[in-house]
mmCIF file of C-alpha atoms and ligand atoms in Angstrom:
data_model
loop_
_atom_site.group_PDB
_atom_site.id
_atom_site.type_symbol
_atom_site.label_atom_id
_atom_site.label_comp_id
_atom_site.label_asym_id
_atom_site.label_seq_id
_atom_site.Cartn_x
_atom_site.Cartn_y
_atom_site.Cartn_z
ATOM 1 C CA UNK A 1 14.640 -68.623 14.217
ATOM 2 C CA UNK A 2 15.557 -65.092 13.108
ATOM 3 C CA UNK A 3 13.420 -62.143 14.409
ATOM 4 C CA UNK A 4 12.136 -59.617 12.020
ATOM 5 C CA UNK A 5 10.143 -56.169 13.026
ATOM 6 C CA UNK A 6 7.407 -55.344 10.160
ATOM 7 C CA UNK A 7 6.249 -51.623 10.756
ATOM 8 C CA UNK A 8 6.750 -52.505 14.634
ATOM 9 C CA UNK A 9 5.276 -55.570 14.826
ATOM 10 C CA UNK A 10 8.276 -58.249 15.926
ATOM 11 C CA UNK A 11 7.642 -61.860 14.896
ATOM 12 C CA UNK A 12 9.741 -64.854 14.504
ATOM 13 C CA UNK A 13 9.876 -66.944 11.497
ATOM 14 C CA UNK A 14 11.729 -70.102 10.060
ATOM 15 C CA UNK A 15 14.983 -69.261 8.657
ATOM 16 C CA UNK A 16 14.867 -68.371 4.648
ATOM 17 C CA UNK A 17 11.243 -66.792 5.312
ATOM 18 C CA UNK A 18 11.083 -63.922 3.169
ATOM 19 C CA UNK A 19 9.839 -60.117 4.307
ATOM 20 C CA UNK A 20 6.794 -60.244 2.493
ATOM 21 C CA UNK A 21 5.838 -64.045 3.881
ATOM 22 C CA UNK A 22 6.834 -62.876 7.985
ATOM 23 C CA UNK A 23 4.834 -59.808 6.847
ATOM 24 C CA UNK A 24 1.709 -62.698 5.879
ATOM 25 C CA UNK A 25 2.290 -63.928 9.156
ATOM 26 C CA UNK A 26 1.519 -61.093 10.676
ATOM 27 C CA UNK A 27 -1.182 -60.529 8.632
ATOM 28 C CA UNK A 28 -3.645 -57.606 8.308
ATOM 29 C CA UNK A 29 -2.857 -54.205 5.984
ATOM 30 C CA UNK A 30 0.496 -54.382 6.969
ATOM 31 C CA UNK A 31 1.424 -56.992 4.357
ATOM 32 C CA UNK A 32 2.461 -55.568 1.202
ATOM 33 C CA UNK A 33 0.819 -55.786 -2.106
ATOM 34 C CA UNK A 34 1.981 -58.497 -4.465
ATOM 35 C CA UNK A 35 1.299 -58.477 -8.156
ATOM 36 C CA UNK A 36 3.205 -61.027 -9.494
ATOM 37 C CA UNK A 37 4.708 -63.541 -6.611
ATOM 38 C CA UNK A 38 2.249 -66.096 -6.312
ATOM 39 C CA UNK A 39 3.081 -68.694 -2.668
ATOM 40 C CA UNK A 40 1.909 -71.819 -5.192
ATOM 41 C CA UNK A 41 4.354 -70.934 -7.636
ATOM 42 C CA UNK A 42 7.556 -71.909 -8.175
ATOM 43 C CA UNK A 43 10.335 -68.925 -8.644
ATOM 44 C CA UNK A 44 7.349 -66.287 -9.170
ATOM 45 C CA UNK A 45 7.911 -62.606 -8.080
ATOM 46 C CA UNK A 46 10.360 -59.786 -8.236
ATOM 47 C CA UNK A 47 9.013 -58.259 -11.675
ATOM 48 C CA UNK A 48 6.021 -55.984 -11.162
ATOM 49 C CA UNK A 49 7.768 -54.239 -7.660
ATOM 50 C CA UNK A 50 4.484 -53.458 -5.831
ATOM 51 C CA UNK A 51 5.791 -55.278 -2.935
ATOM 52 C CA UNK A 52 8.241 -52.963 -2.151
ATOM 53 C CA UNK A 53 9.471 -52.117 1.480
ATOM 54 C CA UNK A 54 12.226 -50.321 2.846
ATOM 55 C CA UNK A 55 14.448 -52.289 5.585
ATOM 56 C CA UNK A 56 15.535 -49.459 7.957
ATOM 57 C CA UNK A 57 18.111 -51.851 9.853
ATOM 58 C CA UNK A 58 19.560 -54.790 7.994
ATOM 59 C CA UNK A 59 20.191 -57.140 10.770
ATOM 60 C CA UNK A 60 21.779 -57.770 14.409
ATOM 61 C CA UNK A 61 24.848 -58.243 13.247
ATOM 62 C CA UNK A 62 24.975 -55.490 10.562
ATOM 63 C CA UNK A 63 22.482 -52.450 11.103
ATOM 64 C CA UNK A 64 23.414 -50.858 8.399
ATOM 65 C CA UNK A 65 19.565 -49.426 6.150
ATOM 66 C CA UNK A 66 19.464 -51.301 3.020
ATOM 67 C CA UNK A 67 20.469 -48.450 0.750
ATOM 68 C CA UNK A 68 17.231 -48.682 -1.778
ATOM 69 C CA UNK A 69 13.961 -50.075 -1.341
ATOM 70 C CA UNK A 70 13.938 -54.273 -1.993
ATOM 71 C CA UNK A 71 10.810 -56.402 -3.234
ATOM 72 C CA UNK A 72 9.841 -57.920 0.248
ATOM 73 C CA UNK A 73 8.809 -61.194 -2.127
ATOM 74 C CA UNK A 74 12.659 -61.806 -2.827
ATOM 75 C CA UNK A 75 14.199 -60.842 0.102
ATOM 76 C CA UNK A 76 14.875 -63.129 2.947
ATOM 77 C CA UNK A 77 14.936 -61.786 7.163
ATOM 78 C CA UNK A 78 17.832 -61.878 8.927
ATOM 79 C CA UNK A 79 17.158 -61.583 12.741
ATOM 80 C CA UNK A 80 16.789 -58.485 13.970
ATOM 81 C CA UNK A 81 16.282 -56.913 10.599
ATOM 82 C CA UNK A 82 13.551 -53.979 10.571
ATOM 83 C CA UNK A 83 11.356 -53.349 8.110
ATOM 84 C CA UNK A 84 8.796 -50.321 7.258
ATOM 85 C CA UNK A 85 5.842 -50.782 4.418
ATOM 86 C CA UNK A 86 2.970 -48.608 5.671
ATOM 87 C CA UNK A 87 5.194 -46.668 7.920
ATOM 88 C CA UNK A 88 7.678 -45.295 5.558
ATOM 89 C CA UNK A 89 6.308 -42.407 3.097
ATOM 90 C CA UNK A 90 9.243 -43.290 0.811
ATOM 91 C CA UNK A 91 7.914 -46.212 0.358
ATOM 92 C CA UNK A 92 4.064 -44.804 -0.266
ATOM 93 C CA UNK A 93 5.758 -42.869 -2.642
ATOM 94 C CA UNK A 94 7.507 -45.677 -4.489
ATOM 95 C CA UNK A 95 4.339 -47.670 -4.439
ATOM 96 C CA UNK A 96 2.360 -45.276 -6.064
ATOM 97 C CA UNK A 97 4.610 -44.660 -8.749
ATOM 98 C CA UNK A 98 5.044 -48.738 -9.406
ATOM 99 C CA UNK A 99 1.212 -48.288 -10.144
ATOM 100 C CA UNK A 100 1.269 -45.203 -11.777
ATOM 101 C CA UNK A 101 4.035 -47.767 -14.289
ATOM 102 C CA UNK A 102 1.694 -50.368 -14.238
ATOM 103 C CA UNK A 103 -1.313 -48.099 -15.623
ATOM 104 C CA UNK A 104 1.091 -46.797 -18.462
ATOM 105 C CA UNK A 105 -0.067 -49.353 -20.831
ATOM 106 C CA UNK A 106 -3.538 -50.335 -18.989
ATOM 107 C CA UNK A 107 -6.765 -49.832 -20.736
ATOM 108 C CA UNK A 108 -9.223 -48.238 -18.129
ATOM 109 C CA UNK A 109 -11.759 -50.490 -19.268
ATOM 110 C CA UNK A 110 -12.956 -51.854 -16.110
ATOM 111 C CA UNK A 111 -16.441 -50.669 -16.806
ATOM 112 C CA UNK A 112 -16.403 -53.207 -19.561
ATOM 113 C CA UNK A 113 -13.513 -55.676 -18.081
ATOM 114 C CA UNK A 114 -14.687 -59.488 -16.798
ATOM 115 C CA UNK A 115 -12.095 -59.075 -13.922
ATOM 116 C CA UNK A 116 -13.817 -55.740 -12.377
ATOM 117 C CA UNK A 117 -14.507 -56.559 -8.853
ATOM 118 C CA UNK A 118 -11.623 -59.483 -8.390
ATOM 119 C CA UNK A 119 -8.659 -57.180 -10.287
ATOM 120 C CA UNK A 120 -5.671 -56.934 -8.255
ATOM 121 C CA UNK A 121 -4.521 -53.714 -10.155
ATOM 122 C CA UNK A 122 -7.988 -52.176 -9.789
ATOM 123 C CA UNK A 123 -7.431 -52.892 -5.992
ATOM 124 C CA UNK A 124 -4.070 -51.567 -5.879
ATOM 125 C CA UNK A 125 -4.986 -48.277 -8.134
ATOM 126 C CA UNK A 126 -7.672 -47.627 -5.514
ATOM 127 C CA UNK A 127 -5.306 -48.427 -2.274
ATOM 128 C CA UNK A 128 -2.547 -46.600 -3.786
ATOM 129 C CA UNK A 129 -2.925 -45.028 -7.243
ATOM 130 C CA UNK A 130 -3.499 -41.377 -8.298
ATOM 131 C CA UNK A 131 -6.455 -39.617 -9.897
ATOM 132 C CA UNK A 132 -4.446 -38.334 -12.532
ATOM 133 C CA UNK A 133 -2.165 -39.551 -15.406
ATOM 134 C CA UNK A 134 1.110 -38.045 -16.746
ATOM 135 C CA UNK A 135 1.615 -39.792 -20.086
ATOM 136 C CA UNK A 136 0.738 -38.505 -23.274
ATOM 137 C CA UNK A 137 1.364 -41.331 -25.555
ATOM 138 C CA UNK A 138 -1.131 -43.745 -27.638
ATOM 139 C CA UNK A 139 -1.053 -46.804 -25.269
ATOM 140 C CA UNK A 140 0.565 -50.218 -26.400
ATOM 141 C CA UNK A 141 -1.672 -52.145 -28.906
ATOM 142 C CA UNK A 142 -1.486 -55.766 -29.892
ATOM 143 C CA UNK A 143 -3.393 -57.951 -32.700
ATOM 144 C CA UNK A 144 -6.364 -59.758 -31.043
ATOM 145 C CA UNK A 145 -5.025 -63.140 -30.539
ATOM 146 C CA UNK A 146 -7.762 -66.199 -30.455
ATOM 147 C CA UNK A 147 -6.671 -68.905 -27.956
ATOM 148 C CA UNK A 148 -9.691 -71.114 -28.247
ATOM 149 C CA UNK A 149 -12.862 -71.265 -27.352
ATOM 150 C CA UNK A 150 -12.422 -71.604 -23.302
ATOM 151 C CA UNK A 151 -9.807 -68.521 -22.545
ATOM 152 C CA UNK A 152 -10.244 -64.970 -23.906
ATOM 153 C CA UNK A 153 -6.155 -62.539 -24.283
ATOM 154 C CA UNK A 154 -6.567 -59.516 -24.137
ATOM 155 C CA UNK A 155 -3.214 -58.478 -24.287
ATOM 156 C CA UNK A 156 -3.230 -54.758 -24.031
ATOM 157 C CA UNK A 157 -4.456 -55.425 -20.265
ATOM 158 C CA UNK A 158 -1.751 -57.850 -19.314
ATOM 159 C CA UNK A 159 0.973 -56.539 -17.000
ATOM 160 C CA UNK A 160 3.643 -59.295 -17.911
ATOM 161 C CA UNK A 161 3.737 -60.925 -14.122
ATOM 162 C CA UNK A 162 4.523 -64.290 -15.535
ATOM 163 C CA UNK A 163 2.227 -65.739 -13.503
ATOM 164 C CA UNK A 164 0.465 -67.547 -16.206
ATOM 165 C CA UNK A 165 3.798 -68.552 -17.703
ATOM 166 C CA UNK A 166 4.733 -70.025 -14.433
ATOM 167 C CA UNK A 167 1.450 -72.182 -14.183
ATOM 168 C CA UNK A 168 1.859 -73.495 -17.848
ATOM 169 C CA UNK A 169 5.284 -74.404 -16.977
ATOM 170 C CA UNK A 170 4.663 -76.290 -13.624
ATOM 171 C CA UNK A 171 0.575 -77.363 -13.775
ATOM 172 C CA UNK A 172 0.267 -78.016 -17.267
ATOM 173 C CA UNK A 173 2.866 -80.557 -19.464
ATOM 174 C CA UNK A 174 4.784 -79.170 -21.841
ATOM 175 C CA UNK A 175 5.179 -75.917 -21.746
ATOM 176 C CA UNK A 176 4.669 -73.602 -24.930
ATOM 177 C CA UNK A 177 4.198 -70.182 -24.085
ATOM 178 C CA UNK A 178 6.406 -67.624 -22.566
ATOM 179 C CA UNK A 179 6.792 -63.503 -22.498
ATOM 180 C CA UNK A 180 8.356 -63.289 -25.898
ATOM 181 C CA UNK A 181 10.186 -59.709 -27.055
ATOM 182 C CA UNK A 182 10.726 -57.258 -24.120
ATOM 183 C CA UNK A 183 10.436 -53.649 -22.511
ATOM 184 C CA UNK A 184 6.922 -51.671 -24.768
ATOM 185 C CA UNK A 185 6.587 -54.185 -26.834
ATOM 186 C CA UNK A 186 6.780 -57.473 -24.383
ATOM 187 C CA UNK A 187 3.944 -59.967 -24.556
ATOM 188 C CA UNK A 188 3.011 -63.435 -23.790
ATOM 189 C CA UNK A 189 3.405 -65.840 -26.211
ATOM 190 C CA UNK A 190 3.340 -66.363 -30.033
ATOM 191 C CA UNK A 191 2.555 -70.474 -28.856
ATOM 192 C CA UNK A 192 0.225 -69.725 -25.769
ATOM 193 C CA UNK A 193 -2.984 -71.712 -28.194
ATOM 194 C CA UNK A 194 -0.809 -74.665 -27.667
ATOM 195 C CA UNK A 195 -0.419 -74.794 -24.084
ATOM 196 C CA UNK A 196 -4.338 -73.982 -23.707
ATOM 197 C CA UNK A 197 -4.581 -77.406 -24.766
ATOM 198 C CA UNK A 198 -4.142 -78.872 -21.905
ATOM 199 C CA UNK A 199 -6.147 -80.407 -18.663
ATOM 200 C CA UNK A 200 -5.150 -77.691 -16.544
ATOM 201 C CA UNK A 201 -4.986 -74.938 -18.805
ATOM 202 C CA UNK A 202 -8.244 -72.938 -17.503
ATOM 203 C CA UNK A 203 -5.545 -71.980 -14.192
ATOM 204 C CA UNK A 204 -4.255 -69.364 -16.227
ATOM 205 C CA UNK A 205 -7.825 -67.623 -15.663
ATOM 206 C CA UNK A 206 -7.332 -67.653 -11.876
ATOM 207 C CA UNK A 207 -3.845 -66.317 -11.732
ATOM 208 C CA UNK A 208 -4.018 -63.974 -13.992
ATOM 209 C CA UNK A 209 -4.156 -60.941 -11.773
ATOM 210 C CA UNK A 210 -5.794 -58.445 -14.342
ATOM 211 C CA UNK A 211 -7.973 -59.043 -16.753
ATOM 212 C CA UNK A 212 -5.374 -60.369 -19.239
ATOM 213 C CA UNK A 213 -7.134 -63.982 -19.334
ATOM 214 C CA UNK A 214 -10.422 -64.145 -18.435
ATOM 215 C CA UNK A 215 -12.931 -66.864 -19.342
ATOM 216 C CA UNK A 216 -15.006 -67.314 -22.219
ATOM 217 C CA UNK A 217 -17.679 -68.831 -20.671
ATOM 218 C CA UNK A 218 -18.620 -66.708 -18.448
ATOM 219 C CA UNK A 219 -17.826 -62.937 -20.609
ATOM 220 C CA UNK A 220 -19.912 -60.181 -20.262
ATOM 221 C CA UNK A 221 -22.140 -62.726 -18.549
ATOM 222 C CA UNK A 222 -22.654 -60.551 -15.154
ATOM 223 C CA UNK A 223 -20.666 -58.053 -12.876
ATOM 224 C CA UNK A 224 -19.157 -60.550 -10.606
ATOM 225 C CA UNK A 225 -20.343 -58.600 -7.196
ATOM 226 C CA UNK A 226 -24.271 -59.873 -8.941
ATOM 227 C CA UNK A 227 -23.093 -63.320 -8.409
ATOM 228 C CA UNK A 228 -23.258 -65.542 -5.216
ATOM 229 C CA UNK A 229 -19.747 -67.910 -4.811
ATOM 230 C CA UNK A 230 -20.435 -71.406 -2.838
ATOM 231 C CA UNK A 231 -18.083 -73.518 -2.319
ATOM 232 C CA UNK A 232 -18.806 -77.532 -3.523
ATOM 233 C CA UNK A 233 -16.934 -80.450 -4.323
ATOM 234 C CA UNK A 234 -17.292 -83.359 -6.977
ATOM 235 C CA UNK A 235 -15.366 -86.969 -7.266
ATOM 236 C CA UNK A 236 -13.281 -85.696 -10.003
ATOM 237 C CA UNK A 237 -10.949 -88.220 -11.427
ATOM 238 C CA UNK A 238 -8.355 -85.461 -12.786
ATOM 239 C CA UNK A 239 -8.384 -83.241 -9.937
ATOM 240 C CA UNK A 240 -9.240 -82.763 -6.285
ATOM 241 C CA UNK A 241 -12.896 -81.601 -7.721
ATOM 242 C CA UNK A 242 -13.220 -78.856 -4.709
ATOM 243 C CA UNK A 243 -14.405 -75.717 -6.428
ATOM 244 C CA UNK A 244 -16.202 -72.491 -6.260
ATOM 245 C CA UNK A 245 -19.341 -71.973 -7.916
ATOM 246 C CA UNK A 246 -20.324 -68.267 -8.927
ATOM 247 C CA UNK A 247 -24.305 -68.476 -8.638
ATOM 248 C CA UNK A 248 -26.014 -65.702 -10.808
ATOM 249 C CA UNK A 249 -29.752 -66.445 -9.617
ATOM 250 C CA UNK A 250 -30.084 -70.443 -10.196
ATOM 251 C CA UNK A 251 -27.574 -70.846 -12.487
ATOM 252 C CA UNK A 252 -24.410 -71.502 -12.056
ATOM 253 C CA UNK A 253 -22.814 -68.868 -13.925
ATOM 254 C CA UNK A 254 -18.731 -69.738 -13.609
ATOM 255 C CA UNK A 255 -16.739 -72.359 -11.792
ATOM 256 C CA UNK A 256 -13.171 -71.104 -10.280
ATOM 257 C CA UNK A 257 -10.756 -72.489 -8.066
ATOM 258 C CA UNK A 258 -11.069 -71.788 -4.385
ATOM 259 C CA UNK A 259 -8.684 -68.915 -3.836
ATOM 260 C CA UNK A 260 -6.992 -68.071 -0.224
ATOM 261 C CA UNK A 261 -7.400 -64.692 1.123
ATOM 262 C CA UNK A 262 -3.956 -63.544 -0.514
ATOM 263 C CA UNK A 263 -6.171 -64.515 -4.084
ATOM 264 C CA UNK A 264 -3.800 -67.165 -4.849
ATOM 265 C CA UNK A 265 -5.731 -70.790 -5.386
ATOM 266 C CA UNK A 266 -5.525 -73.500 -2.690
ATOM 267 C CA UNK A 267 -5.869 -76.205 -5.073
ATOM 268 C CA UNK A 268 -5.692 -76.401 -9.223
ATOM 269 C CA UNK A 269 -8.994 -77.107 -11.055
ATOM 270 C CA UNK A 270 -8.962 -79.112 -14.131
ATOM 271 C CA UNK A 271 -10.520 -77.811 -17.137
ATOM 272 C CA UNK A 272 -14.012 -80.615 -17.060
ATOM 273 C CA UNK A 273 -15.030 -79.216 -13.443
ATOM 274 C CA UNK A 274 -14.027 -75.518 -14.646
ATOM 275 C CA UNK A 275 -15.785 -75.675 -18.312
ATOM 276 C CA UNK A 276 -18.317 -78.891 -18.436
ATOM 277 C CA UNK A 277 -19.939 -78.649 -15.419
ATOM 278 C CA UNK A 278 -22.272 -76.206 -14.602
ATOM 279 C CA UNK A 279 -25.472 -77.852 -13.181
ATOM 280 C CA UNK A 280 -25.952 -77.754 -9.771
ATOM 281 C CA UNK A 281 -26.497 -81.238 -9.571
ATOM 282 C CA UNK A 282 -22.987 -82.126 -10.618
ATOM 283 C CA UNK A 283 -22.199 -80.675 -7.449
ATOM 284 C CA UNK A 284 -21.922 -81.322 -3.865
ATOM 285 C CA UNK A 285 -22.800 -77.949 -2.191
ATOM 286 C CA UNK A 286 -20.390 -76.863 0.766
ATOM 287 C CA UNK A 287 -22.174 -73.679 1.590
ATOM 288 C CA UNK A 288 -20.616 -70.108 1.038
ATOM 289 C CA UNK A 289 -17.497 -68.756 0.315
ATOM 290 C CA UNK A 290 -15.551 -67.156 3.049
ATOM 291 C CA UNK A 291 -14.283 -64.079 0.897
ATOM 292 C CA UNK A 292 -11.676 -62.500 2.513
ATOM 293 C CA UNK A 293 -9.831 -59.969 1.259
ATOM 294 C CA UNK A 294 -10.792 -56.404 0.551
ATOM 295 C CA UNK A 295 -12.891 -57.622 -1.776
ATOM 296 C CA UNK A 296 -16.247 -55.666 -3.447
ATOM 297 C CA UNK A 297 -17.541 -58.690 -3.707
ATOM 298 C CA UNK A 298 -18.309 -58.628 -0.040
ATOM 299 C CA UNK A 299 -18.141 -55.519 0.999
ATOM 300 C CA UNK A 300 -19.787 -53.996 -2.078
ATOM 301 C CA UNK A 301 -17.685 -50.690 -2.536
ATOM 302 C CA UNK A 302 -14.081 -49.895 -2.553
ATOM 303 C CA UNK A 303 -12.589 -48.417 0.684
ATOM 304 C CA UNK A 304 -9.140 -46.415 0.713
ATOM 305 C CA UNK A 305 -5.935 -47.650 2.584
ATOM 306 C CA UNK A 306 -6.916 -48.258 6.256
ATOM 307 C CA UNK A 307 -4.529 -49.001 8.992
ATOM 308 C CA UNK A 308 -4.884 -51.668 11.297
ATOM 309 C CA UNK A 309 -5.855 -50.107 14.751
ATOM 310 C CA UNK A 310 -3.069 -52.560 16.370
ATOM 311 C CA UNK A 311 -0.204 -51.509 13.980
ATOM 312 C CA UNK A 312 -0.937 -48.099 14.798
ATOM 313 C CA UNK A 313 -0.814 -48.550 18.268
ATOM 314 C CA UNK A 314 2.593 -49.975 18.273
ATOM 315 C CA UNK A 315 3.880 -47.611 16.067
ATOM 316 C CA UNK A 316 2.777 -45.099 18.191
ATOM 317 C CA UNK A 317 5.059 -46.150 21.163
ATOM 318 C CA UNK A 318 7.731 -47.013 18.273
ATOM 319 C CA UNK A 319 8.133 -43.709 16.906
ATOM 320 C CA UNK A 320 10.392 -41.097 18.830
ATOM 321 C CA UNK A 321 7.681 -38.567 20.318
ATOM 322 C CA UNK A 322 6.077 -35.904 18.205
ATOM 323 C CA UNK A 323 6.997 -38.077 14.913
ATOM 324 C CA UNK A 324 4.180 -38.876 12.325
ATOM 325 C CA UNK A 325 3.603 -42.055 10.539
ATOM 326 C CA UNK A 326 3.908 -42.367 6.974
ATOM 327 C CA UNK A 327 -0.170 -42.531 6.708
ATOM 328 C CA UNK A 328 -0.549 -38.953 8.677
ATOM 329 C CA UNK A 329 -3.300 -37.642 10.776
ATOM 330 C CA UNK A 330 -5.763 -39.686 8.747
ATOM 331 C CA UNK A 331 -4.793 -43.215 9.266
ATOM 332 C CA UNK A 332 -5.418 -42.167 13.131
ATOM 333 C CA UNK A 333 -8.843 -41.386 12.992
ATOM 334 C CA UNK A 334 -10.794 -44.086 14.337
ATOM 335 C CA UNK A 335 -13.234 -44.080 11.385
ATOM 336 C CA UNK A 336 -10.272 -45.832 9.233
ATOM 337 C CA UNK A 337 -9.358 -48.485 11.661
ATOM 338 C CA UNK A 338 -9.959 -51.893 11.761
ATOM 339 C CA UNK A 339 -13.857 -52.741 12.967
HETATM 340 S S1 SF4 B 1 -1.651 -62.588 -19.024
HETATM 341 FE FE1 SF4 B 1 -2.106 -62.170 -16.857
HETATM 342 S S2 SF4 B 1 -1.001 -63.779 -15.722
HETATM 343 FE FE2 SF4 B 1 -0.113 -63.734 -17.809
HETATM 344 S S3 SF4 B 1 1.664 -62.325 -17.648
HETATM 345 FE FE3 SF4 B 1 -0.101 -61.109 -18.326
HETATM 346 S S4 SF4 B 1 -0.981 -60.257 -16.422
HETATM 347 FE FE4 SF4 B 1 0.360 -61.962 -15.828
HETATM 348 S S1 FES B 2 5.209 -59.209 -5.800
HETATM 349 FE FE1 FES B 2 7.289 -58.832 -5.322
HETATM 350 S S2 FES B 2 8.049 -58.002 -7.159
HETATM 351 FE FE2 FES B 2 6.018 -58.533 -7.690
#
């Protein structure tokens, strides 16, 4: 069991654990952001490089700093590796131009955008993004694609993750779609109406971590932080029928798959309990979601970056004296730590 130090937290994990998994372990703000690894996923991550980290000692056995920053979702521990996320400012640095990338070719349309509220890049741009913008060109632009009447493209928001590509490939049979072309003018698909036709199709919707695929059921239909998510089950014969229901008033106004507090699903939906059944009383009600992550949904507003109180405190005694950590005076106030 190899040992691995995440911004001075030391845990031990199963050999073949990767950084940004030990990091999960560990858990709290510490963990890095992931765009485009996905745990349920086969072969996902190392394309979008939010998940970035710098490992300061390589191992036991060679201590040598890994030279340039690695994406914690494709690189395994070795014991007595060290690592630094939120403790290195290169790293803060690197981060926030990864998102300042990712926003190249983003619409800021999340006034208008279905996945406002639940957008992992909206989260990210608020944890780590800048105010300001350096690129002067027209942004990319695609032909509106239709994909049917259940899923909504809009291209010009997607951030090429694969994450959707993955899911056709290994939820759905028969895989038609795929990230066709590449570099500005990359994009999903010239077959992805063919693989919508499919049982499990509607999971695209819940990976997706922008608002690349959103659902047509439920567009422009409210601002999800106006909508109450309960969890409920149904004897589904296609799937494990144990869904979340997104309540606006009485009616159910979406139905999703449950989603961990990393956003990644615990279980795939099929497309009858996402689309065809929206009555309460096809349901069995659980009671309500747990929402866990940083979510508006229940906290209502965005927050900045905070640090948890514990990883501070460690990295306190871990630093040599008089030595800052990468988050400054700021992340030692005791206004930004944990409650
Ligand atoms: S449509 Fe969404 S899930 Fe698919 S590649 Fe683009 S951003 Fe990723
Ligand atoms: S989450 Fe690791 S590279 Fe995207």
């Amino acid at each position: 069991m190899p040992k691995v130090t995440i911004d001075g937290i030391e845990i031990e994990v199963p050999n073949g654990t990767t950084i940004l998994e030990a990091a999960r372990m560990i858990g709290g703000d510490i963990v890095p952001p992931t765009m485009c690894y996905y745990s349920k996923l086969k072969t996902s991550g190392g394309y979008c490089r939010t998940c970035l980290v710098r490992v300061s000692k390589g191992s036991e056995k060679d201590p040598r700093p890994m030279p340039k920053p690695v994406a914690s979702c494709r690189t395994s521990v070795m014991d007595g590796m060290e690592v630094q996320n939120l403790t290195s400012p290169e790293i803060l640095e690197a981060r926030a131009g990864v998102v300042e990338m990712l926003l190249l070719n983003h619409p800021l349309d999340c006034p208008v955008c279905d996945q406002a509220g639940e957008c992992h890049l909206q989260d990210l741009a608020y944890e780590h993004g800048k105010a300001e913008t350096r690129y002067e060109f027209p942004r990319r632009e695609f032909e509106k694609r239709d994909i049917g009447d259940k899923i909504q493209l809009h291209m010009t928001r997607c951030i090429l993750c694969y994450r959707c590509v993955k899911t056709a490939d290994q939820v759905t049979d028969g895989r038609v779609h795929g990230v066709c072309n590449r570099g500005e003018v990359a994009e999903i698909s010239t077959y992805i109406e063919n693989a919508i036709d499919n049982d499990f199709s509607g999971n695209v919707i819940d990976v997706c971590p922008v608002g690349a695929l959103t659902d047509k059921t439920f567009r422009f239909n409210s601002r999800v932080w106006f909508t109450k998510p309960v969890d409920a089950h149904r004897d589904c014969p296609t799937c494990s029928g144990k869904v979340r229901l997104w309540y606006k008033g009485d009616e159910v106004a979406r139905v999703t798959a449950r989603k961990d507090k990393w956003g990644e699903v615990e279980e795939w939906i099929c497309n009858s309990c996402r689309f065809d059944h929206k009555k309460t009383s096809d349901w069995v009600i659980e009671g309500p979601s747990k929402i866990d992550r940083h979510s508006v949904i229940s906290a209502n507003h965005y927050q900045s970056l905070k640090a948890l109180k514990s990883t501070i405190d460690r990295q306190r005694g871990a630093l040599p004296h008089g030595e800052k950590t990468a988050l400054g005076d700021g992340a030692l106030n005791p206004n930004n730590e944990e409650k």
